[in-house]
Coordinates of C-alpha atoms in Angstrom, one line a residue:
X26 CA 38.9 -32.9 180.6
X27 CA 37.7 -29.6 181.5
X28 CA 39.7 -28.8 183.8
X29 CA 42.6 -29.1 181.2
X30 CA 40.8 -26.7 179.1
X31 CA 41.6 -22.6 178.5
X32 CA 39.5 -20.2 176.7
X33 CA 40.2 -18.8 174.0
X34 CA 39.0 -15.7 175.4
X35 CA 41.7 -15.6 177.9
X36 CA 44.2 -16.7 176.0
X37 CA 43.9 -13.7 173.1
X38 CA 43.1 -11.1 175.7
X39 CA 46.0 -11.6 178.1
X40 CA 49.2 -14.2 175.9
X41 CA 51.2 -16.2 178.0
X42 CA 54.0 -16.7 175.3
X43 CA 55.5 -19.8 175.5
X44 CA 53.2 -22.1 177.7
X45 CA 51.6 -25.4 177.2
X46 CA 48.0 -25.4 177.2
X47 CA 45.0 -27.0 175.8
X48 CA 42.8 -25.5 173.9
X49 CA 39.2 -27.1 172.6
X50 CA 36.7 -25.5 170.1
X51 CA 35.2 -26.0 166.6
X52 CA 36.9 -25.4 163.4
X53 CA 36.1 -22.0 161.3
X54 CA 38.4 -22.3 158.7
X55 CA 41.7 -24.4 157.7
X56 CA 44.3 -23.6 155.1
X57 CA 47.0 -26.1 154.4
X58 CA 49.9 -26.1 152.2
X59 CA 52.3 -29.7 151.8
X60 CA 54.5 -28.5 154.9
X61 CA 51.7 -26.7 157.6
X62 CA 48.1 -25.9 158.1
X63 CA 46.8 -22.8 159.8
X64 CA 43.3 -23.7 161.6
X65 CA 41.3 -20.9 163.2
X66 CA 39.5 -22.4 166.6
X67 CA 36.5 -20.6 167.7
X68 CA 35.2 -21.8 171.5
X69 CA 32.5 -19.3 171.4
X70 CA 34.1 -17.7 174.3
X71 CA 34.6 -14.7 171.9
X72 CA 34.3 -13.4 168.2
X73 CA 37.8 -14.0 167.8
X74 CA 39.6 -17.3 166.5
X75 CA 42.7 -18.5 167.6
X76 CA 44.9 -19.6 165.1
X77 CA 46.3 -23.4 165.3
X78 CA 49.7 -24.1 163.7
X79 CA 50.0 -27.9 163.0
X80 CA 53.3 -29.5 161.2
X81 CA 52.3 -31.5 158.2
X82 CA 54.5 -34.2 158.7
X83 CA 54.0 -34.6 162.3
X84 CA 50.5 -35.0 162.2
X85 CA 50.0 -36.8 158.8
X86 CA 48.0 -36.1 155.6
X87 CA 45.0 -38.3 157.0
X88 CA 44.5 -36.2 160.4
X89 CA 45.0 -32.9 158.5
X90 CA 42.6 -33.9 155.8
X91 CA 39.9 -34.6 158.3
X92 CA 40.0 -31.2 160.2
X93 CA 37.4 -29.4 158.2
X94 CA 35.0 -26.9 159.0
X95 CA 32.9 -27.4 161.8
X96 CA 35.0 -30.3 163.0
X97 CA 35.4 -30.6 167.0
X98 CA 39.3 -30.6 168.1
X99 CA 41.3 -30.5 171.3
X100 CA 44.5 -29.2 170.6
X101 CA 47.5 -29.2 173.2
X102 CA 50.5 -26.7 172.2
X103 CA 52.8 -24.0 172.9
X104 CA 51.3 -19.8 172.8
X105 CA 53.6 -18.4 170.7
X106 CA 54.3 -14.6 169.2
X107 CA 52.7 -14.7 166.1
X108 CA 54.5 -14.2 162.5
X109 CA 51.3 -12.9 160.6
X110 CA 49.1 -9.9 160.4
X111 CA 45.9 -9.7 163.0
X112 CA 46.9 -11.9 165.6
X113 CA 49.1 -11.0 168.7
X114 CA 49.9 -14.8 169.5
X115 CA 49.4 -18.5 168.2
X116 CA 49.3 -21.9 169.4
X117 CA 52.1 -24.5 168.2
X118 CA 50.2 -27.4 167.8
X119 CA 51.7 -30.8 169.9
X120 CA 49.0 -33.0 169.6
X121 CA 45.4 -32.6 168.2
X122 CA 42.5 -34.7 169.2
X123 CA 39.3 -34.7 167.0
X124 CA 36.1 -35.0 168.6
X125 CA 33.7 -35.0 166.0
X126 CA 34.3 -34.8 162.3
X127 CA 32.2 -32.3 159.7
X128 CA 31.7 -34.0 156.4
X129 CA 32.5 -30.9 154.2
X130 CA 29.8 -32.4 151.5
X131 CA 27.2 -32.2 154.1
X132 CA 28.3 -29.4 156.8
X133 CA 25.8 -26.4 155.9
X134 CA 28.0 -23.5 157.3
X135 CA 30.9 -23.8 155.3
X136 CA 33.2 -20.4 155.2
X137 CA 31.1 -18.5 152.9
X138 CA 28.4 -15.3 153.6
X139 CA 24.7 -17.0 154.6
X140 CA 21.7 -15.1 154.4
X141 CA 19.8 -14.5 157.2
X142 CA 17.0 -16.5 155.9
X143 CA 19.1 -19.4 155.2
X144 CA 20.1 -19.6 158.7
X145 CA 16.8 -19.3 160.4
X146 CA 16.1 -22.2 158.6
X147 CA 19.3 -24.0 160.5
X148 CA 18.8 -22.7 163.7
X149 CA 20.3 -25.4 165.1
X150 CA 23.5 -24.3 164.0
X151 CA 23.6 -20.5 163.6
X152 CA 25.4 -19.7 166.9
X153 CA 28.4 -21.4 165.3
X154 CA 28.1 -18.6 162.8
X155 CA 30.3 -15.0 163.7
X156 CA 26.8 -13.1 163.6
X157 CA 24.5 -15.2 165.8
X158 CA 27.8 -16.4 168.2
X159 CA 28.1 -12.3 168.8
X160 CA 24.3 -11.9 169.5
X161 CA 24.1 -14.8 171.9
X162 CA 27.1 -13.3 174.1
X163 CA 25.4 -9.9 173.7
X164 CA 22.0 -11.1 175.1
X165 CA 23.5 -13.2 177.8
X166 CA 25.3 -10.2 179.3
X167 CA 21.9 -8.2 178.6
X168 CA 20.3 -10.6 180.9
X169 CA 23.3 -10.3 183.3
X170 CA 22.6 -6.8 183.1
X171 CA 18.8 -6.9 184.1
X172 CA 19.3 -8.7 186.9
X173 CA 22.5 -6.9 188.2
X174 CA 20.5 -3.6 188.1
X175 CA 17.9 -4.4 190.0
X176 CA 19.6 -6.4 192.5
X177 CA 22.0 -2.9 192.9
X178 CA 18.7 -1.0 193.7
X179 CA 17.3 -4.0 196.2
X180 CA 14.6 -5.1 194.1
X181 CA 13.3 -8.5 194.5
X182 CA 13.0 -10.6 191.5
X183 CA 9.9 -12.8 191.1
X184 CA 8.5 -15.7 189.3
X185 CA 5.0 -14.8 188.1
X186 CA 2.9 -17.5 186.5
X187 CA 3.4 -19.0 182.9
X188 CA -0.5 -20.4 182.9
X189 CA -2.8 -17.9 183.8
X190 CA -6.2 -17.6 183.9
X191 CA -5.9 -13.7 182.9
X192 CA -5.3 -11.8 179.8
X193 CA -3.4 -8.8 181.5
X194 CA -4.2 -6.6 178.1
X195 CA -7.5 -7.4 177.6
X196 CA -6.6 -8.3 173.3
X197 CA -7.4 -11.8 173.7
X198 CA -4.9 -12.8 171.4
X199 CA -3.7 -15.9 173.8
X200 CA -2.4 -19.8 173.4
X201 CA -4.6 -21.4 175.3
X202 CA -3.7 -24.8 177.8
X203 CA -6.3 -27.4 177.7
X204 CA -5.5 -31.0 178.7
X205 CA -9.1 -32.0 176.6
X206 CA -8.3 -34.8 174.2
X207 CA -9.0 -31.9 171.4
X208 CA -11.2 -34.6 169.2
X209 CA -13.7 -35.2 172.1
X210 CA -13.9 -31.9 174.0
X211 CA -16.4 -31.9 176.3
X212 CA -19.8 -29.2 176.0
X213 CA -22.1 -28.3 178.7
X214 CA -25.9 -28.8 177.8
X215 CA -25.6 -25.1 176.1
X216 CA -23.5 -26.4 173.9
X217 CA -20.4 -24.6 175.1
X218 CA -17.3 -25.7 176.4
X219 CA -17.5 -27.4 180.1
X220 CA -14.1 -26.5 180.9
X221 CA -15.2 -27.8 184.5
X222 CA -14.0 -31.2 183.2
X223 CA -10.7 -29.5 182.2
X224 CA -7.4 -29.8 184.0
X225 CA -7.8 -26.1 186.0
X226 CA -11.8 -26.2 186.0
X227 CA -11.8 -23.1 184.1
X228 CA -10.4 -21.6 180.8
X229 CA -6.1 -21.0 181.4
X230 CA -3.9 -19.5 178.7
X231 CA -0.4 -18.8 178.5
X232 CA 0.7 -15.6 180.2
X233 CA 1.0 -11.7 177.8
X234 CA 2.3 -10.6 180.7
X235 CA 3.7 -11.2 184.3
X236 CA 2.0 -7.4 185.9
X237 CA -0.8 -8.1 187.4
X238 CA 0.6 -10.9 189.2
X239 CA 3.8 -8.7 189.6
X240 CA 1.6 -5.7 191.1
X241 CA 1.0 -8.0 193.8
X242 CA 4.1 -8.4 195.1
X243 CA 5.2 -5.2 195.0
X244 CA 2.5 -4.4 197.6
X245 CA 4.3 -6.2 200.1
X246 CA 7.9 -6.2 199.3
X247 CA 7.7 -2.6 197.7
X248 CA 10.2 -2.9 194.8
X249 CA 10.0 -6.4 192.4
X250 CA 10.8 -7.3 188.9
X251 CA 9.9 -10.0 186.8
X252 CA 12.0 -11.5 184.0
X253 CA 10.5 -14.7 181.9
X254 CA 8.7 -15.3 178.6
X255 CA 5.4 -14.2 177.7
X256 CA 3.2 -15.5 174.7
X257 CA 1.0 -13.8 171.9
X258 CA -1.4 -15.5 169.7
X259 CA -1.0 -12.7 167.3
X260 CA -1.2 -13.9 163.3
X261 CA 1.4 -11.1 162.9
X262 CA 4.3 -12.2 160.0
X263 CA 6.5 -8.9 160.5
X264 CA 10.4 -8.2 161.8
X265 CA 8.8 -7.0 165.0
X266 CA 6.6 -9.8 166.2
X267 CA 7.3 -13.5 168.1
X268 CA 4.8 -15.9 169.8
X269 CA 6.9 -16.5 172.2
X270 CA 9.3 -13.1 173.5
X271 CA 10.8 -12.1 176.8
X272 CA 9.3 -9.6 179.2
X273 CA 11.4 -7.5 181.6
X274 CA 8.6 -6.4 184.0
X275 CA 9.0 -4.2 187.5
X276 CA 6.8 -3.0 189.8
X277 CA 7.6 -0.6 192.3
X278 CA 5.3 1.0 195.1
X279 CA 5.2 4.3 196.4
X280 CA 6.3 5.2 193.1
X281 CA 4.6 7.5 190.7
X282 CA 4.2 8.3 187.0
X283 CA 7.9 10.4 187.2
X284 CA 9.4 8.4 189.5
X285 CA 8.4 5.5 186.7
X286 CA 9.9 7.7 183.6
X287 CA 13.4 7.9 185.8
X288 CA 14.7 4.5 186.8
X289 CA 12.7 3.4 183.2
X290 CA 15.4 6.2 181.3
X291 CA 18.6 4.9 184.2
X292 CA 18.3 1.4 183.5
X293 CA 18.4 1.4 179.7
X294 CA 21.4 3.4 180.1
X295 CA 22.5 1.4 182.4
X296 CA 21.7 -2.0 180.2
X297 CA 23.7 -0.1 177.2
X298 CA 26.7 1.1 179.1
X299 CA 27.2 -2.6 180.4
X300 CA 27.2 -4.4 177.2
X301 CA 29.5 -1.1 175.7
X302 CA 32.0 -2.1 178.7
X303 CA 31.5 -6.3 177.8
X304 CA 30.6 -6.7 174.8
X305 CA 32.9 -4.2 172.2
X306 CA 34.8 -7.0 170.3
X307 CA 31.1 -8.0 169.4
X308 CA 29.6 -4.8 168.9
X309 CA 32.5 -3.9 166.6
X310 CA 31.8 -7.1 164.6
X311 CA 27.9 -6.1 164.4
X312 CA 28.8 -2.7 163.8
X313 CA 31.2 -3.4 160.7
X314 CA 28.3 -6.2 159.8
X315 CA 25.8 -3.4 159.0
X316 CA 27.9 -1.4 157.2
X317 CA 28.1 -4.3 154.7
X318 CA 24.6 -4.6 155.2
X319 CA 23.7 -1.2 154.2
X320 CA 25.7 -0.8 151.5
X321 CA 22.8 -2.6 149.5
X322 CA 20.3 -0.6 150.5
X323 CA 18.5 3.1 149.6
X324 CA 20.4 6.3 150.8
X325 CA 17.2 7.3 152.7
X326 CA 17.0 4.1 154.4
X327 CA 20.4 4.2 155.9
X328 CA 20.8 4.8 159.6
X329 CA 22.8 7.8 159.6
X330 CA 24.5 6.7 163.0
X331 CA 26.6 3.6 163.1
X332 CA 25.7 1.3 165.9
X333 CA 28.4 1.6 168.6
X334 CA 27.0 5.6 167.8
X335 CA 23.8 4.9 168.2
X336 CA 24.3 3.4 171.9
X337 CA 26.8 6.3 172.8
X338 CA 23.6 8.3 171.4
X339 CA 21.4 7.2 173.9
X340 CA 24.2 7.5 176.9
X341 CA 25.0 11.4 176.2
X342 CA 21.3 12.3 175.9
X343 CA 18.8 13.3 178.7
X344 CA 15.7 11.6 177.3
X345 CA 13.1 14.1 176.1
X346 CA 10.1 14.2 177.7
X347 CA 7.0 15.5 176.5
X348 CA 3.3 15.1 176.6
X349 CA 1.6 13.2 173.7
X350 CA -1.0 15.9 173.4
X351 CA 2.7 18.2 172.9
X352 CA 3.6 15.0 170.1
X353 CA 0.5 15.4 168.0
X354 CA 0.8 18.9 167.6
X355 CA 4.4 18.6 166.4
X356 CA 3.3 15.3 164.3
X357 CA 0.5 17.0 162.9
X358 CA 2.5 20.5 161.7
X359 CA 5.4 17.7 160.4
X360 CA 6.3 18.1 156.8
X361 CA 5.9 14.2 156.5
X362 CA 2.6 14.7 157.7
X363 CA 1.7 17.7 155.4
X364 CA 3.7 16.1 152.3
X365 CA 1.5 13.0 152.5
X366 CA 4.4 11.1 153.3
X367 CA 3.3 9.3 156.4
X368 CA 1.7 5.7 155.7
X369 CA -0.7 6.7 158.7
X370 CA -1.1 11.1 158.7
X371 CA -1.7 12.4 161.9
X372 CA -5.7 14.6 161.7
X373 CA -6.6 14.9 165.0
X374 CA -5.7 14.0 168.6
X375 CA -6.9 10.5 170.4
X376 CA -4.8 8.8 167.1
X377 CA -2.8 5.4 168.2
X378 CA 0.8 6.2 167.1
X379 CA 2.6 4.2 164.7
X380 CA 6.5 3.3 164.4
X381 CA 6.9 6.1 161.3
X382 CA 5.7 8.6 164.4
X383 CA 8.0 7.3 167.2
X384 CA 11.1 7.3 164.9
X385 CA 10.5 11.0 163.3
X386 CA 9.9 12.1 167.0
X387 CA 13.2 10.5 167.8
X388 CA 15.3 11.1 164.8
X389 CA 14.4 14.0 163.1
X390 CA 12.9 16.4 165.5
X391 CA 14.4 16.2 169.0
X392 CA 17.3 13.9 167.6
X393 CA 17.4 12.4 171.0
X394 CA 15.5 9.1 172.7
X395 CA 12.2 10.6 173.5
X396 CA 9.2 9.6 176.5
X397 CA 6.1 10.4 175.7
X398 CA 3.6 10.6 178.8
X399 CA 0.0 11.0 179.3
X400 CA -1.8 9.2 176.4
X401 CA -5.5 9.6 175.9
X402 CA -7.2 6.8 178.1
X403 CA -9.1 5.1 175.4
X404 CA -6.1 3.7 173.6
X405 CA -4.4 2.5 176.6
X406 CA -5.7 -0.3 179.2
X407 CA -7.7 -0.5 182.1
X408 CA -5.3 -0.4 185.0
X409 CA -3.4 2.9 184.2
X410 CA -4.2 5.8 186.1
X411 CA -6.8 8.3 185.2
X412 CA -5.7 11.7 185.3
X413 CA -7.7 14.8 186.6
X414 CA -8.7 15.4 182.9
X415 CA -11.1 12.6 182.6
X416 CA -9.6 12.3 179.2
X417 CA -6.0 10.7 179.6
X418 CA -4.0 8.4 181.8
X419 CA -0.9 8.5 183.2
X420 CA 0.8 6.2 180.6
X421 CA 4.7 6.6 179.0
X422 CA 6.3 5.1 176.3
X423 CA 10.1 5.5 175.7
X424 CA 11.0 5.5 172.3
X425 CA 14.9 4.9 170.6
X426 CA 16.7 5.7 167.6
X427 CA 15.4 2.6 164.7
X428 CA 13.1 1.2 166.3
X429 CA 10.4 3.3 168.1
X430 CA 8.9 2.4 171.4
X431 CA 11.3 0.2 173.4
X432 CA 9.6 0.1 177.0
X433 CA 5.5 1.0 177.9
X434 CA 4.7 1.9 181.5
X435 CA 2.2 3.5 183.3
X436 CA 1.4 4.9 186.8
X437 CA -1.2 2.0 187.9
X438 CA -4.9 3.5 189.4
X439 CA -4.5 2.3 192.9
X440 CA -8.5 4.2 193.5
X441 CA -10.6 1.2 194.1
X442 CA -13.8 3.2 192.0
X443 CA -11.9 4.3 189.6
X444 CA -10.4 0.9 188.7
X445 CA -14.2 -0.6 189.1
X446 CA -15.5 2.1 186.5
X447 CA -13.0 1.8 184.2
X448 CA -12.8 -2.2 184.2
X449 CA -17.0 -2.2 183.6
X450 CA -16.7 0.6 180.6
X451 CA -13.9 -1.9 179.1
X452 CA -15.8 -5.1 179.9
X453 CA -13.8 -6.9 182.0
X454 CA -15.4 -8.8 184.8
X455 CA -14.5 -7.8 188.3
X456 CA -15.5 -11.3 189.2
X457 CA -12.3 -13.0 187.6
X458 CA -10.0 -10.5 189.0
X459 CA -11.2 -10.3 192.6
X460 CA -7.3 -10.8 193.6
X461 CA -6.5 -8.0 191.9
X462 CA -9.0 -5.8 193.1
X463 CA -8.0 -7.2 196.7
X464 CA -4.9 -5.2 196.5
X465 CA -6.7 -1.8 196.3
X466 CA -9.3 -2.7 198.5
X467 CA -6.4 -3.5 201.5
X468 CA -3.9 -1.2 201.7
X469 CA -3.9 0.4 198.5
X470 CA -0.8 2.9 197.7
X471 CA 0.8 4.5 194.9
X472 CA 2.7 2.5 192.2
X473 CA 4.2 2.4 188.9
X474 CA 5.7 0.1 186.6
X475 CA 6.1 -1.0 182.9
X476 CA 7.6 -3.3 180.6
X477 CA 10.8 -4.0 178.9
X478 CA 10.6 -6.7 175.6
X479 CA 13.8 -8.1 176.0
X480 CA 14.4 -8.8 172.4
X481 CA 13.8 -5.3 171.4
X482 CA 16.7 -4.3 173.3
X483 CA 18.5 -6.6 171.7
X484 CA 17.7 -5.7 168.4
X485 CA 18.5 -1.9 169.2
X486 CA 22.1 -2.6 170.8
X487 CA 22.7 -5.5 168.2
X488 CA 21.5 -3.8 164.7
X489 CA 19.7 -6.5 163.9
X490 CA 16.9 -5.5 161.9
X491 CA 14.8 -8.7 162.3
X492 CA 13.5 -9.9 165.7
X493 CA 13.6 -13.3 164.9
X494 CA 17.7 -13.0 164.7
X495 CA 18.0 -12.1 168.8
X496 CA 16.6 -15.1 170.0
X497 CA 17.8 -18.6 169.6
X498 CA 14.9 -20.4 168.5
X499 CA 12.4 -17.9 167.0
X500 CA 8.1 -18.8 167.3
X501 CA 6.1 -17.1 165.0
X502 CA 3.0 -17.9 162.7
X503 CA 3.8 -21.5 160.9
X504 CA 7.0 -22.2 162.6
X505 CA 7.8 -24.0 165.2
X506 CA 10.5 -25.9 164.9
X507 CA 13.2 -26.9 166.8

């Protein structure tokens, strides 16, 4: 059968007028008068439909009455010039097979607008929607992408662990993985847990992050990355937050604190760059999307780029970078932060900056993406490098047009006493993480690294203002379904 089969994809992109092929896709929409009816197939192999002409009286009222919306059809035929407006060819219908039918009473994605809350609810069957289809194909190639880069450069991608006995941010907001039967957990004579008796003899949680593990590795094969889900705990109900997210995560020695800020800045160009060159036909669709989108809302809250402008934004643009002592001073002197207008005002410096910050940084004053660098070292976690200043570390945060910081990084503190100090002033016992200590006490050398959330580049090169819309089966607080 599938050998049989062309996309759809193909077929629009390059015609061949006036050969028999088979196509095979779901139904979008049908419109049938007594004589023909004009079906538009989608195969998901692009945002665009082809459109099916099927004779009336060859096929018979019964057959035509049963292709409906979301039906399943194979369709053999002849590619054809077509005679309407939008579409550069057709397909003559010779036979049509239906796979599965779509009771139209019962069929929840009939041709109509859905909310975005109405299909989180259906998740199940929101890729067959034009929006979702669009952002699946956009975050494949995005993962494509990832890997492609790195592979270019002669990185080494590796699997760090999903179960971990570490929280790599020390916020303790993790899922933890107990085989206890959880109505008869057993308790030492203390009365705590005896997670002796437990699958992994100690307390294990579900990894925040693949870093340390991936710090590792990069002291012996000098350039990694790591690409897999990571888990947060966090009671967070917001557009920004999942349980369960992606992590984009390398880790390269020998490299410091610029050398971290440049291949950070090349590959997000790079990442947007290849979905502008793959992916237009859906950003286009996205694009026009928002427009409608925004049409509904305040003047003030409308983005005053349009998305494929937005991406071309960040290509023509050196990133800025500045200092985030430099970004407090121009926060601080802000007329936002002098008018009040600010949910959080900026007073003094050591403050943790918010998304309002990143995006006035971003939009309004240097109107280009922005990386801010050396952060004060109590807002920031143990393993970045402390700086001569006893007062910062050598962190950097990128931030983009809509929605603020996009990647976190950080020069890592390869000085064995430093990295002792700094893990005893923050609590964390150097007992648990003798493996990670190990690396500076053999061999230790420069390196850098940071972290990507994958669906917050999706959001930013899709428009999508909601997080749980760029992945296919959203976690968060009370839902888990699927």
């Amino acid at each position: 059968m599938r050998e049989l089969r062309t996309k759809i994809k193909g077929i629009l992109s390059t015609p061949s007028f006036d050969k028999e092929i088979t196509v095979m896709g779901w139904v979008r929409t049908k419109r049938a008068s007594k004589n023909v009816a004009f079906i538009a197939l989608n195969d998901g192999s692009t945002i665009n439909n082809l459109q099916i002409v099927a004779d009336v009286e060859v096929f018979g009222d019964e057959l035509i009455r049963k292709i409906t919306t979301g039906a399943s059809l194979s369709v053999h035929g002849k590619i054809v010039e077509s005679q309407g407006a939008g579409q550069a060819c057709e397909l003559i219908a010779s036979s049509i097979e239906i796979f599965g039918e779509a009771d139209p009473d019962k069929y929840p994605l009939q041709p109509k607008k859905h909310s975005l809350e109405f299909l989180r609810e259906i998740a199940h069957l929101r890729p067959r929607t034009n929006t979702f289809s669009a952002i699946m194909r956009v975050r494949h190639a995005l993962a494509f992408a990832v890997h492609q880069f790195f592979n270019d450069k002669g990185f080494s991608y590796i699997n760090t662990p999903i179960i971990t006995a570490s929280d790599a941010e020390g916020a303790g907001e993790t899922f933890k993985v107990t085989n206890f039967e959880l109505e008869n957990i057993p308790k030492t004579e203390e009365g705590k847990i005896d997670f002796k008796q437990d699958f992994f003899e100690k307390e294990a949680n579900l990894t925040v992050s693949g870093q340390l593990e991936g710090e590792l590795a990069a002291m012996a094969l000098s350039e990694i990355y790591t690409f897999g889900p990571t888990f947060r705990a966090e009671n967070s109900n917001t557009t920004r937050h999942l349980a369960e997210f992606w992590m984009i995560e390398p880790e390269m020695a020998f490299y410091d604190l610029k050398d971290n800020m440049d291949i950070a800045e090349e590959m997000l160009k790079y990442l947007v760059q290849y979905t502008l060159d793959h992916c237009l036909d859906d950003l286009l669709f996205l694009e026009k999307r928002e427009k409608e989108d925004e049409k509904n809302k305040p003047q003030n809250e409308r983005s005053e780029l349009s998305l494929t402008e937005r991406l071309q934004f960040v290509l023509d643009n050196e990133f800025e970078r500045i200092t985030y002592t430099e970004a407090i001073q121009i926060l601080k002197n802000s007329k936002p932060n002098k008018k009040k207008k600010f949910s959080y005002l900026i007073e003094e410096w050591g403050a943790d900056l918010q998304s309002e910050h990143e995006r006035f940084l971003v939009e309004k004053h240097f109107k280009k993406p922005v990386i801010l660098y050396n952060y004060p070292k109590e807002i920031k976690a143990f393993y970045m490098r402390q700086n001569d200043d006893d007062k910062t570390v050598g962190a950097m945060d990128i931030l983009f047009p809509g929605i603020g910081e996009i990647i976190g990084g950080s020069q890592r503190e390869e000085r064995m006493a430093k990295l002792a100090e700094r893990m005893s002033e923050m609590n964390i016992p150097a007992d648990d993480m003798w493996w990670y200590l190990d690396t500076r006490r053999f061999g230790a050398v420069p390196h850098s690294g940071f972290g990507l959330g994958f669906e917050r580049m999706i959001q930013f090169v899709t428009g999508m203002g909601n997080i749980r819309d760029v992945i296919p089966f959203p976690r968060t607080p009370g839902n888990c379904e699927f």
